[in-house]
Coordinates of C-alpha atoms and ligand atoms in Angstrom, one line a residue:
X1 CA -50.0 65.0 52.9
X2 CA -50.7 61.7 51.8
X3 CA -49.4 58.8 54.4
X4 CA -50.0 54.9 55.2
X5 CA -49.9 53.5 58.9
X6 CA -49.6 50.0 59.1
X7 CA -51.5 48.1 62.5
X8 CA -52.1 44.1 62.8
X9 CA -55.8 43.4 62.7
X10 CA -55.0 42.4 66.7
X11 CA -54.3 45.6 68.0
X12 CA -55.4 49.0 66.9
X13 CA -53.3 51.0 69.0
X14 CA -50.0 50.5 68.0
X15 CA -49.1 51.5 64.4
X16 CA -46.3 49.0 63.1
X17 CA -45.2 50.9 60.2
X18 CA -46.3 54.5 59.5
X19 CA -44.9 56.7 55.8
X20 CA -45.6 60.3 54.2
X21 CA -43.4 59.5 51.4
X22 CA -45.1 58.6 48.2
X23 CA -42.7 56.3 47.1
X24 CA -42.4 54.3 50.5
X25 CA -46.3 54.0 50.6
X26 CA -46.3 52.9 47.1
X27 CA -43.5 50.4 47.7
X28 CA -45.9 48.8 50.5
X29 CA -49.4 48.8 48.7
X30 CA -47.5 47.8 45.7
X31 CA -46.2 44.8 47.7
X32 CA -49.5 43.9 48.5
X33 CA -51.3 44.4 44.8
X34 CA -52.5 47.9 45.8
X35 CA -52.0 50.1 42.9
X36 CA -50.8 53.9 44.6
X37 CA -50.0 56.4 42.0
X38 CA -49.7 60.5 42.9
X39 CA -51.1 61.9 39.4
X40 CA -51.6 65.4 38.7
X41 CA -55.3 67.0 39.8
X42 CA -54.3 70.4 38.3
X43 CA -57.5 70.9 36.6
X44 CA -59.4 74.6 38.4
X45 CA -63.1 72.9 39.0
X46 CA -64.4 76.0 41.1
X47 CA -66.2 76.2 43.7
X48 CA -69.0 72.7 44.3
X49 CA -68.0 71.4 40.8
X50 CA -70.8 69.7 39.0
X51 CA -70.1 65.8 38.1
X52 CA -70.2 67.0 34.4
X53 CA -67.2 69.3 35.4
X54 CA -65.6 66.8 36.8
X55 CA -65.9 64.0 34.2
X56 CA -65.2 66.6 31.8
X57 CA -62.2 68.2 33.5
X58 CA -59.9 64.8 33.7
X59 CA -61.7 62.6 30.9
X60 CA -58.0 62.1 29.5
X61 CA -57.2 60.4 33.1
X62 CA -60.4 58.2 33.0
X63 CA -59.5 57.6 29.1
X64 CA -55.9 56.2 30.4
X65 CA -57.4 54.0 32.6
X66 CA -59.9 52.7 30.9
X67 CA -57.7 52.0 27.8
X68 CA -55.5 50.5 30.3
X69 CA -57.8 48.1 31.7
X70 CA -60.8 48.3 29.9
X71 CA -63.0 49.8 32.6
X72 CA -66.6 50.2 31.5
X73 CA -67.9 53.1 33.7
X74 CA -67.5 55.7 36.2
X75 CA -69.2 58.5 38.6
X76 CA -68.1 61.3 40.6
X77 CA -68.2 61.4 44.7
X78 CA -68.5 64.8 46.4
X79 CA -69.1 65.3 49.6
X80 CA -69.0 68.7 51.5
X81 CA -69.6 69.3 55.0
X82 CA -72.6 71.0 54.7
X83 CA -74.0 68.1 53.3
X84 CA -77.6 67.1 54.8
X85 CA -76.9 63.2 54.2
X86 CA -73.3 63.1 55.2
X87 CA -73.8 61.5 58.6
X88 CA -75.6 58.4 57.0
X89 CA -72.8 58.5 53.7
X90 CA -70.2 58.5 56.5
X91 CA -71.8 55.7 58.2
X92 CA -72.4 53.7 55.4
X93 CA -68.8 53.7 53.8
X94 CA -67.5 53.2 57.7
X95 CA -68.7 49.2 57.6
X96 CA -66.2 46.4 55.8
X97 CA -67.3 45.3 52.7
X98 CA -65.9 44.0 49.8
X99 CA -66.3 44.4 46.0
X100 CA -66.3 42.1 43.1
X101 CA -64.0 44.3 41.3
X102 CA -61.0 46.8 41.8
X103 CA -61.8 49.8 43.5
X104 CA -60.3 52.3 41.5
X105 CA -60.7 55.9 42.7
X106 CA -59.0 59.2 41.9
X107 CA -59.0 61.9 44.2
X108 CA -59.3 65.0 42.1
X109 CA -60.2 67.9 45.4
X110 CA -59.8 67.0 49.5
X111 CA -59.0 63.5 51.2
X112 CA -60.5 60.7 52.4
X113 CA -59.0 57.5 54.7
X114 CA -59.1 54.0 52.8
X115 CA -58.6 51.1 55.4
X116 CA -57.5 48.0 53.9
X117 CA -57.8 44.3 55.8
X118 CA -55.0 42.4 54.1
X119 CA -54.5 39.2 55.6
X120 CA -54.1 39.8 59.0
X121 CA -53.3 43.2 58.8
X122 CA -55.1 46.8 58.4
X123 CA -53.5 49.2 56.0
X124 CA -54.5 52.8 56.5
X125 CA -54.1 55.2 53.7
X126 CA -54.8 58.0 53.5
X127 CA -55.6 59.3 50.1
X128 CA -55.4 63.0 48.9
X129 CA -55.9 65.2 46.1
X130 CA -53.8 63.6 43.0
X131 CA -53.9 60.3 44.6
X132 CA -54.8 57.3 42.7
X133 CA -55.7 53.8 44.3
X134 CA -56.7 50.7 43.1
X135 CA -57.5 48.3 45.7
X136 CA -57.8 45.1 44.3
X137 CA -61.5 43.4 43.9
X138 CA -62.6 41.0 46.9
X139 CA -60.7 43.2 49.5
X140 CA -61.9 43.4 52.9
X141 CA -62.1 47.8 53.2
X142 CA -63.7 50.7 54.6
X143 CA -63.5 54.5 53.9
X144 CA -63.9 57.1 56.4
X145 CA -65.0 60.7 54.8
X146 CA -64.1 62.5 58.5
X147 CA -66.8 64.3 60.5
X148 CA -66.7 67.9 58.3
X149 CA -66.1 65.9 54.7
X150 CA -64.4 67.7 52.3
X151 CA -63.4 65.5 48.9
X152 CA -63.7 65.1 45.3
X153 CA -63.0 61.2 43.8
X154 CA -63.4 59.6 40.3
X155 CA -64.8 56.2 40.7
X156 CA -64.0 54.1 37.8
X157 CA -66.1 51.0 37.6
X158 CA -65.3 47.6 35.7
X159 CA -69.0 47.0 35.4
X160 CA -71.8 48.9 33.4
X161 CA -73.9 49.5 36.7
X162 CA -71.7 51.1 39.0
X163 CA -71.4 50.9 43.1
X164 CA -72.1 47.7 43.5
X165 CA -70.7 46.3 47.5
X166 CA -71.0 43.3 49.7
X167 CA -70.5 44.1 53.2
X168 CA -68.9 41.4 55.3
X169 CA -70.9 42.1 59.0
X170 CA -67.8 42.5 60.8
X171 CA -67.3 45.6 63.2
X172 CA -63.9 45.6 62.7
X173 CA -63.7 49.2 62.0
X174 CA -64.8 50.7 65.1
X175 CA -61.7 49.8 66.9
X176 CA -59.3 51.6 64.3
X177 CA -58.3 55.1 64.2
X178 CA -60.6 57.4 61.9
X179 CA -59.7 61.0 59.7
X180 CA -61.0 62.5 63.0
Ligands
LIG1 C1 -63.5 57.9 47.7 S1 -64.7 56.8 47.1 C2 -65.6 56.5 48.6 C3 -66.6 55.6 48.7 C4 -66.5 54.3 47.9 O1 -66.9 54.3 46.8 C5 -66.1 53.1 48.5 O2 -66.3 52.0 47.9 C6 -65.4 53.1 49.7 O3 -64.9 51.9 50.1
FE2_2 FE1 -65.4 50.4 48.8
NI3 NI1 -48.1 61.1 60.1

């Protein structure tokens, strides 16, 4: 089940605010100019779906977007937990960064934690199948895929290159709860 949990950047072990319901969370990130939409993943991708069967299977929600805002690429993130490099994917998501545009991902299989530093507080959401999150560009984030990763996202870019992050140095992650 989706859900947001709400801590102050001072003190990770107190949650000030904690949802499940979609409509509360979206009240909340919308407040803050998080976009949080529950859209429909009902599309059957099998078993390890190819990128191809995934761009192909929800085009007509990448085509939304991008007629919406005009977005100028996208990829497809799978990660398994039999993956060989999923220790080092984990570990690279698991620092802040920032990016120079919105980070636009929806989660077509599995979940995935997005951790948010707006102004002085950390938003924790975690995202699952259906979700759709835009975090807006120049946000100070990190993502944590869980020890045993299991998740499906369409990234949506608004750039022709693709993944492109700065990551801000601070540690601030390792103090905050994780999927696991
Ligand atoms: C669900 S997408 C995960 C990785 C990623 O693209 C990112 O930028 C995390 O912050
Ligand atoms: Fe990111
Ligand atoms: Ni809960």
């Amino acid at each position: 089940m989706s859900a947001l949990t709400i801590y102050t950047d001072k003190d990770a072990s107190t949650p000030v605010w904690h949802s499940t319901e979609a409509s509360e969370i979206q009240q909340q990130l919308n407040a803050k100019g998080v976009r949080f939409e529950r859209w429909q993943a009902d599309r059957d991708l099998g078993t390890n779906p190819t990128p191809e069967t995934v761009i192909t299977a929800y085009q007509h929600a990448i085509d939304k977007l991008v007629a919406e805002k005009g977005y100028q690429s996208w990829d497809v993130i799978s990660l398994r937990a039999d993956n060989p490099q999923k220790e080092a994917m984990r570990a690279k998501f698991l620092n802040e960064h920032t990016h120079g545009e919105d980070e636009v991902r929806f989660f077509v299989e599995g979940a995935g934690l997005f951790c948010l530093h707006i102004g002085s507080e950390i938003y924790q959401v975690l995202c699952e199948k259906n979700d759709l999150i835009s975090v807006p560009a120049g946000t100070p984030h990190w993502f944590d895929m869980g020890s045993e990763p299991n998740f499906t996202a369409i990234r949506i870019f608004d750039n022709p290159e693709g993944w492109i992050a700065q990551f801000t140095g601070s540690d601030i992650a390792e103090g905050y709860p994780r999927l696991d």
